[in-house]
Short mmCIF file of N, CA and C in Angstrom, two decimals:
data_model
loop_
_atom_site.label_atom_id
_atom_site.label_comp_id
_atom_site.label_asym_id
_atom_site.label_seq_id
_atom_site.Cartn_x
_atom_site.Cartn_y
_atom_site.Cartn_z
N MET A 454 0.83 -1.18 0.00
CA MET A 454 -0.01 0.01 0.02
C MET A 454 0.89 1.25 0.00
N GLY A 455 0.76 2.09 -1.02
CA GLY A 455 1.59 3.26 -1.14
C GLY A 455 0.97 4.45 -0.45
N THR A 456 1.83 5.37 -0.07
CA THR A 456 1.32 6.61 0.54
C THR A 456 1.31 7.71 -0.48
N ALA A 457 0.41 8.62 -0.33
CA ALA A 457 0.30 9.75 -1.27
C ALA A 457 1.52 10.64 -1.07
N ARG A 458 2.12 10.98 -2.16
CA ARG A 458 3.30 11.86 -2.12
C ARG A 458 2.91 13.33 -2.05
N LYS A 459 3.42 14.02 -1.09
CA LYS A 459 3.11 15.44 -0.97
C LYS A 459 4.01 16.24 -1.92
N PRO A 460 3.42 17.21 -2.57
CA PRO A 460 4.27 18.04 -3.47
C PRO A 460 5.26 18.89 -2.67
N GLY A 461 6.49 18.97 -3.18
CA GLY A 461 7.51 19.81 -2.56
C GLY A 461 7.38 21.23 -3.02
N SER A 462 8.12 22.09 -2.40
CA SER A 462 8.07 23.52 -2.77
C SER A 462 8.52 23.74 -4.23
N GLU A 463 9.43 22.89 -4.71
CA GLU A 463 9.87 23.03 -6.07
C GLU A 463 8.73 22.75 -7.07
N GLU A 464 7.94 21.71 -6.79
CA GLU A 464 6.82 21.35 -7.65
C GLU A 464 5.74 22.43 -7.57
N ILE A 465 5.49 22.90 -6.34
CA ILE A 465 4.50 23.99 -6.19
C ILE A 465 4.90 25.23 -6.91
N GLY A 466 6.22 25.53 -6.87
CA GLY A 466 6.76 26.74 -7.52
C GLY A 466 6.65 26.67 -9.03
N GLN A 467 6.46 25.48 -9.61
CA GLN A 467 6.33 25.36 -11.03
C GLN A 467 4.91 25.29 -11.51
N GLY A 468 3.98 25.27 -10.57
CA GLY A 468 2.59 25.22 -10.92
C GLY A 468 1.96 26.57 -11.04
N GLU A 469 0.64 26.59 -10.86
CA GLU A 469 -0.13 27.87 -11.02
C GLU A 469 -0.15 28.71 -9.75
N ILE A 470 0.30 28.15 -8.63
CA ILE A 470 0.24 28.85 -7.35
C ILE A 470 1.05 30.15 -7.36
N PRO A 471 2.26 30.18 -7.87
CA PRO A 471 3.00 31.46 -7.90
C PRO A 471 2.26 32.58 -8.63
N ALA A 472 1.61 32.25 -9.72
CA ALA A 472 0.85 33.27 -10.49
C ALA A 472 -0.35 33.77 -9.70
N LEU A 473 -0.98 32.89 -8.98
CA LEU A 473 -2.11 33.26 -8.13
C LEU A 473 -1.66 34.15 -7.00
N LEU A 474 -0.52 33.77 -6.41
CA LEU A 474 0.07 34.59 -5.30
C LEU A 474 0.46 35.98 -5.84
N GLU A 475 1.02 35.98 -7.05
CA GLU A 475 1.40 37.28 -7.64
C GLU A 475 0.19 38.19 -7.78
N GLN A 476 -0.91 37.67 -8.28
CA GLN A 476 -2.13 38.43 -8.45
C GLN A 476 -2.64 38.93 -7.13
N ARG A 477 -2.68 38.10 -6.11
CA ARG A 477 -3.16 38.48 -4.78
C ARG A 477 -2.20 39.55 -4.19
N PHE A 478 -0.91 39.39 -4.41
CA PHE A 478 0.10 40.33 -3.87
C PHE A 478 -0.14 41.71 -4.52
N LEU A 479 -0.39 41.76 -5.81
CA LEU A 479 -0.59 43.04 -6.49
C LEU A 479 -1.92 43.70 -6.10
N GLU A 480 -2.94 42.91 -5.82
CA GLU A 480 -4.26 43.44 -5.55
C GLU A 480 -4.56 43.59 -4.06
N GLY A 481 -3.82 42.87 -3.22
CA GLY A 481 -4.13 42.82 -1.80
C GLY A 481 -3.61 43.98 -1.00
N LYS A 482 -4.15 44.11 0.22
CA LYS A 482 -3.71 45.13 1.16
C LYS A 482 -2.40 44.63 1.79
N LYS A 483 -1.79 45.52 2.63
CA LYS A 483 -0.47 45.20 3.16
C LYS A 483 -0.52 43.94 4.06
N GLU A 484 -1.62 43.66 4.70
CA GLU A 484 -1.75 42.43 5.53
C GLU A 484 -1.72 41.21 4.66
N VAL A 485 -2.33 41.27 3.51
CA VAL A 485 -2.30 40.15 2.55
C VAL A 485 -0.88 39.90 2.04
N ARG A 486 -0.20 41.01 1.66
CA ARG A 486 1.16 40.90 1.19
C ARG A 486 2.08 40.37 2.30
N ALA A 487 1.87 40.80 3.51
CA ALA A 487 2.68 40.33 4.64
C ALA A 487 2.51 38.83 4.82
N ALA A 488 1.29 38.32 4.59
CA ALA A 488 1.06 36.87 4.70
C ALA A 488 1.66 36.11 3.56
N ILE A 489 1.80 36.75 2.39
CA ILE A 489 2.30 36.06 1.20
C ILE A 489 3.85 36.00 1.19
N ILE A 490 4.49 37.01 1.79
CA ILE A 490 5.96 37.04 1.76
C ILE A 490 6.64 35.76 2.25
N PRO A 491 6.21 35.18 3.39
CA PRO A 491 6.83 33.95 3.79
C PRO A 491 6.60 32.79 2.85
N ILE A 492 5.47 32.81 2.15
CA ILE A 492 5.14 31.76 1.16
C ILE A 492 6.11 31.88 0.01
N PHE A 493 6.29 33.10 -0.48
CA PHE A 493 7.24 33.35 -1.55
C PHE A 493 8.65 32.90 -1.13
N ALA A 494 9.02 33.26 0.11
CA ALA A 494 10.36 32.87 0.56
C ALA A 494 10.52 31.36 0.62
N ALA A 495 9.47 30.65 1.01
CA ALA A 495 9.54 29.19 1.05
C ALA A 495 9.60 28.56 -0.35
N LEU A 496 8.99 29.22 -1.31
CA LEU A 496 9.03 28.71 -2.71
C LEU A 496 10.35 28.92 -3.36
N GLU A 497 11.17 29.84 -2.80
CA GLU A 497 12.48 30.18 -3.34
C GLU A 497 12.48 30.45 -4.83
N ILE A 498 13.15 29.59 -5.61
CA ILE A 498 13.33 29.85 -7.03
C ILE A 498 11.98 29.99 -7.78
N GLY A 499 10.95 29.26 -7.34
CA GLY A 499 9.64 29.36 -7.98
C GLY A 499 9.01 30.69 -7.79
N ALA A 500 9.42 31.44 -6.77
CA ALA A 500 8.84 32.75 -6.49
C ALA A 500 9.51 33.91 -7.23
N ILE A 501 10.69 33.66 -7.76
CA ILE A 501 11.48 34.72 -8.35
C ILE A 501 10.80 35.32 -9.57
N PRO A 502 10.31 34.56 -10.57
CA PRO A 502 9.61 35.19 -11.70
C PRO A 502 8.41 36.01 -11.31
N PRO A 503 7.49 35.53 -10.43
CA PRO A 503 6.40 36.42 -10.04
C PRO A 503 6.81 37.65 -9.31
N LEU A 504 7.87 37.55 -8.48
CA LEU A 504 8.34 38.75 -7.76
C LEU A 504 8.93 39.72 -8.73
N LEU A 505 9.66 39.26 -9.70
CA LEU A 505 10.19 40.19 -10.74
C LEU A 505 9.06 40.82 -11.55
N ASN A 506 8.02 40.03 -11.84
CA ASN A 506 6.81 40.58 -12.53
C ASN A 506 6.21 41.68 -11.69
N ILE A 507 6.14 41.48 -10.37
CA ILE A 507 5.58 42.49 -9.46
C ILE A 507 6.38 43.75 -9.53
N LEU A 508 7.72 43.64 -9.47
CA LEU A 508 8.57 44.80 -9.51
C LEU A 508 8.41 45.57 -10.83
N LYS A 509 8.22 44.81 -11.88
CA LYS A 509 8.08 45.46 -13.23
C LYS A 509 6.71 46.11 -13.40
N ALA A 510 5.67 45.51 -12.82
CA ALA A 510 4.29 45.90 -13.11
C ALA A 510 3.75 46.98 -12.15
N SER A 511 4.15 46.94 -10.90
CA SER A 511 3.51 47.74 -9.88
C SER A 511 4.15 49.14 -9.82
N GLN A 512 3.27 50.16 -9.69
CA GLN A 512 3.70 51.53 -9.48
C GLN A 512 3.59 51.91 -7.99
N ASP A 513 3.06 50.96 -7.17
CA ASP A 513 2.85 51.21 -5.78
C ASP A 513 4.18 50.93 -5.03
N GLN A 514 4.73 51.94 -4.39
CA GLN A 514 6.02 51.78 -3.74
C GLN A 514 5.99 50.74 -2.63
N TRP A 515 4.83 50.57 -1.97
CA TRP A 515 4.77 49.60 -0.86
C TRP A 515 4.69 48.18 -1.39
N VAL A 516 4.01 47.99 -2.51
CA VAL A 516 3.99 46.67 -3.16
C VAL A 516 5.43 46.29 -3.59
N ARG A 517 6.07 47.23 -4.18
CA ARG A 517 7.47 47.00 -4.66
C ARG A 517 8.40 46.72 -3.45
N LYS A 518 8.23 47.48 -2.40
CA LYS A 518 9.04 47.28 -1.20
C LYS A 518 8.83 45.91 -0.62
N ASN A 519 7.56 45.45 -0.57
CA ASN A 519 7.27 44.10 -0.05
C ASN A 519 7.83 43.04 -0.97
N ALA A 520 7.82 43.24 -2.26
CA ALA A 520 8.40 42.28 -3.21
C ALA A 520 9.92 42.18 -2.98
N CYS A 521 10.56 43.34 -2.74
CA CYS A 521 11.97 43.37 -2.43
C CYS A 521 12.28 42.61 -1.14
N GLU A 522 11.44 42.79 -0.15
CA GLU A 522 11.61 42.03 1.12
C GLU A 522 11.59 40.52 0.88
N ALA A 523 10.66 40.07 0.04
CA ALA A 523 10.60 38.64 -0.24
C ALA A 523 11.85 38.16 -0.98
N LEU A 524 12.33 38.96 -1.92
CA LEU A 524 13.56 38.57 -2.67
C LEU A 524 14.74 38.54 -1.74
N ILE A 525 14.83 39.49 -0.79
CA ILE A 525 15.91 39.48 0.18
C ILE A 525 15.88 38.19 1.02
N GLN A 526 14.66 37.80 1.43
CA GLN A 526 14.52 36.58 2.22
C GLN A 526 14.91 35.34 1.41
N ILE A 527 14.68 35.34 0.13
CA ILE A 527 15.08 34.19 -0.71
C ILE A 527 16.58 34.12 -0.72
N GLY A 528 17.26 35.25 -0.81
CA GLY A 528 18.73 35.30 -0.66
C GLY A 528 19.51 35.05 -1.92
N PRO A 529 20.70 34.42 -1.78
CA PRO A 529 21.63 34.28 -2.90
C PRO A 529 21.00 33.57 -4.14
N VAL A 530 20.04 32.71 -3.95
CA VAL A 530 19.42 32.10 -5.12
C VAL A 530 18.75 33.18 -5.96
N ALA A 531 18.15 34.13 -5.34
CA ALA A 531 17.50 35.27 -6.05
C ALA A 531 18.54 36.15 -6.70
N ALA A 532 19.71 36.31 -6.10
CA ALA A 532 20.75 37.19 -6.60
C ALA A 532 21.17 36.80 -8.02
N VAL A 533 21.28 35.52 -8.26
CA VAL A 533 21.66 35.06 -9.60
C VAL A 533 20.67 35.52 -10.65
N HIS A 534 19.40 35.36 -10.37
CA HIS A 534 18.35 35.78 -11.29
C HIS A 534 18.25 37.28 -11.46
N LEU A 535 18.50 37.96 -10.37
CA LEU A 535 18.47 39.44 -10.44
C LEU A 535 19.62 39.98 -11.32
N LEU A 536 20.77 39.34 -11.16
CA LEU A 536 21.92 39.74 -12.03
C LEU A 536 21.57 39.53 -13.49
N GLN A 537 20.87 38.43 -13.81
CA GLN A 537 20.48 38.19 -15.18
C GLN A 537 19.56 39.30 -15.67
N GLU A 538 18.64 39.74 -14.83
CA GLU A 538 17.76 40.84 -15.23
C GLU A 538 18.57 42.11 -15.53
N LEU A 539 19.52 42.41 -14.67
CA LEU A 539 20.37 43.57 -14.89
C LEU A 539 21.20 43.45 -16.16
N GLU A 540 21.70 42.24 -16.39
CA GLU A 540 22.50 41.99 -17.60
C GLU A 540 21.71 42.24 -18.86
N ALA A 541 20.43 41.88 -18.86
CA ALA A 541 19.57 42.09 -20.05
C ALA A 541 19.30 43.59 -20.32
N GLN A 542 19.38 44.37 -19.25
CA GLN A 542 19.12 45.82 -19.36
C GLN A 542 17.80 46.16 -20.02
N GLN A 543 16.76 45.43 -19.70
CA GLN A 543 15.47 45.67 -20.30
C GLN A 543 14.38 46.00 -19.23
N VAL A 544 14.83 46.40 -18.04
CA VAL A 544 13.87 46.78 -17.03
C VAL A 544 13.93 48.27 -16.80
N SER A 545 12.89 48.82 -16.25
CA SER A 545 12.79 50.26 -16.02
C SER A 545 13.87 50.66 -15.02
N ILE A 546 14.06 51.99 -14.93
CA ILE A 546 15.02 52.55 -13.99
C ILE A 546 14.60 52.19 -12.58
N GLU A 547 13.29 52.30 -12.28
CA GLU A 547 12.79 51.97 -10.96
C GLU A 547 13.06 50.55 -10.56
N THR A 548 12.84 49.65 -11.53
CA THR A 548 13.10 48.21 -11.29
C THR A 548 14.54 47.95 -11.12
N THR A 549 15.38 48.61 -11.91
CA THR A 549 16.84 48.49 -11.76
C THR A 549 17.28 48.92 -10.38
N CYS A 550 16.76 50.06 -9.92
CA CYS A 550 17.11 50.51 -8.58
C CYS A 550 16.64 49.53 -7.48
N ASP A 551 15.46 48.96 -7.65
CA ASP A 551 15.01 47.96 -6.70
C ASP A 551 15.90 46.77 -6.68
N ILE A 552 16.28 46.29 -7.86
CA ILE A 552 17.15 45.11 -7.94
C ILE A 552 18.48 45.41 -7.27
N LEU A 553 19.04 46.55 -7.51
CA LEU A 553 20.35 46.92 -6.89
C LEU A 553 20.19 47.02 -5.39
N ARG A 554 19.06 47.54 -4.90
CA ARG A 554 18.78 47.62 -3.49
C ARG A 554 18.71 46.22 -2.86
N VAL A 555 18.03 45.32 -3.53
CA VAL A 555 17.92 43.96 -3.05
C VAL A 555 19.30 43.29 -2.99
N LEU A 556 20.06 43.44 -4.07
CA LEU A 556 21.40 42.85 -4.09
C LEU A 556 22.29 43.35 -2.96
N GLY A 557 22.09 44.61 -2.61
CA GLY A 557 22.86 45.20 -1.53
C GLY A 557 22.51 44.62 -0.17
N GLU A 558 21.32 44.10 -0.07
CA GLU A 558 20.83 43.55 1.22
C GLU A 558 21.08 42.03 1.37
N ILE A 559 21.27 41.33 0.25
CA ILE A 559 21.43 39.87 0.30
C ILE A 559 22.84 39.53 0.82
N LYS A 560 22.90 38.65 1.76
CA LYS A 560 24.18 38.18 2.30
C LYS A 560 24.82 37.21 1.37
N SER A 561 26.04 36.79 1.68
CA SER A 561 26.81 35.86 0.89
C SER A 561 27.08 36.39 -0.53
N GLN A 562 27.65 37.60 -0.55
CA GLN A 562 27.89 38.24 -1.83
C GLN A 562 29.05 37.65 -2.60
N GLU A 563 29.84 36.78 -2.00
CA GLU A 563 31.01 36.24 -2.68
C GLU A 563 30.67 35.59 -4.01
N LEU A 564 29.52 34.94 -4.08
CA LEU A 564 29.10 34.23 -5.29
C LEU A 564 28.82 35.17 -6.49
N TRP A 565 28.37 36.38 -6.18
CA TRP A 565 27.93 37.22 -7.30
C TRP A 565 28.51 38.60 -7.29
N LYS A 566 29.47 38.85 -6.36
CA LYS A 566 30.06 40.21 -6.28
C LYS A 566 30.80 40.60 -7.56
N THR A 567 31.64 39.71 -8.10
CA THR A 567 32.40 40.02 -9.29
C THR A 567 31.50 40.31 -10.50
N PRO A 568 30.49 39.49 -10.78
CA PRO A 568 29.58 39.80 -11.88
C PRO A 568 28.85 41.12 -11.66
N LEU A 569 28.51 41.42 -10.45
CA LEU A 569 27.79 42.65 -10.17
C LEU A 569 28.70 43.87 -10.42
N LEU A 570 29.96 43.75 -10.01
CA LEU A 570 30.89 44.87 -10.25
C LEU A 570 31.04 45.14 -11.76
N LYS A 571 31.13 44.07 -12.58
CA LYS A 571 31.20 44.24 -14.03
C LYS A 571 29.94 44.98 -14.56
N LEU A 572 28.79 44.58 -14.05
CA LEU A 572 27.55 45.23 -14.49
C LEU A 572 27.52 46.68 -14.07
N LEU A 573 27.90 46.97 -12.86
CA LEU A 573 27.87 48.31 -12.36
C LEU A 573 28.77 49.23 -13.19
N LYS A 574 29.88 48.70 -13.61
CA LYS A 574 30.78 49.51 -14.48
C LYS A 574 30.09 49.90 -15.78
N ARG A 575 29.30 48.96 -16.32
CA ARG A 575 28.52 49.27 -17.53
C ARG A 575 27.48 50.34 -17.25
N TYR A 576 26.81 50.27 -16.10
CA TYR A 576 25.79 51.25 -15.78
C TYR A 576 26.35 52.64 -15.54
N VAL A 577 27.57 52.69 -15.02
CA VAL A 577 28.24 53.98 -14.74
C VAL A 577 28.47 54.72 -16.02
N SER A 578 28.77 53.99 -17.09
CA SER A 578 29.06 54.65 -18.36
C SER A 578 27.89 54.49 -19.35
N HIS A 579 26.72 54.22 -18.83
CA HIS A 579 25.54 54.04 -19.70
C HIS A 579 25.10 55.40 -20.28
N GLU A 580 24.53 55.37 -21.52
CA GLU A 580 24.15 56.61 -22.16
C GLU A 580 22.98 57.29 -21.48
N ASN A 581 22.21 56.54 -20.72
CA ASN A 581 21.11 57.12 -19.93
C ASN A 581 21.62 57.39 -18.52
N PRO A 582 21.84 58.66 -18.16
CA PRO A 582 22.46 58.97 -16.86
C PRO A 582 21.58 58.52 -15.68
N SER A 583 20.31 58.29 -15.89
CA SER A 583 19.45 57.87 -14.78
C SER A 583 19.76 56.44 -14.40
#
């Protein structure tokens, strides 16, 4: 007799749940976002795309701040994906600033400090001074 296998956070992160959480995060009040942040943190890599979507889509500074908090809690795993976003240079100035702020708060910078420094040098000499 077999036992039912419970889905892990990796499987949940690949399903429809992150998109539903993203929608609730964007539409919900601060209490709703506060309840979702630990769920995003637990989903780790599965939460990164919806959190990046939130940063790109929302004009609400508190929603963006809460998304940044979730990315900081995810930690170095998020840093790799955030660096890829910066590398692509296709996000708004506000989102770029949020990503840089998150990277500054994430511990264990040894893994991504060198790639970040290379990116920052490109931004310093970018044609758009903002």
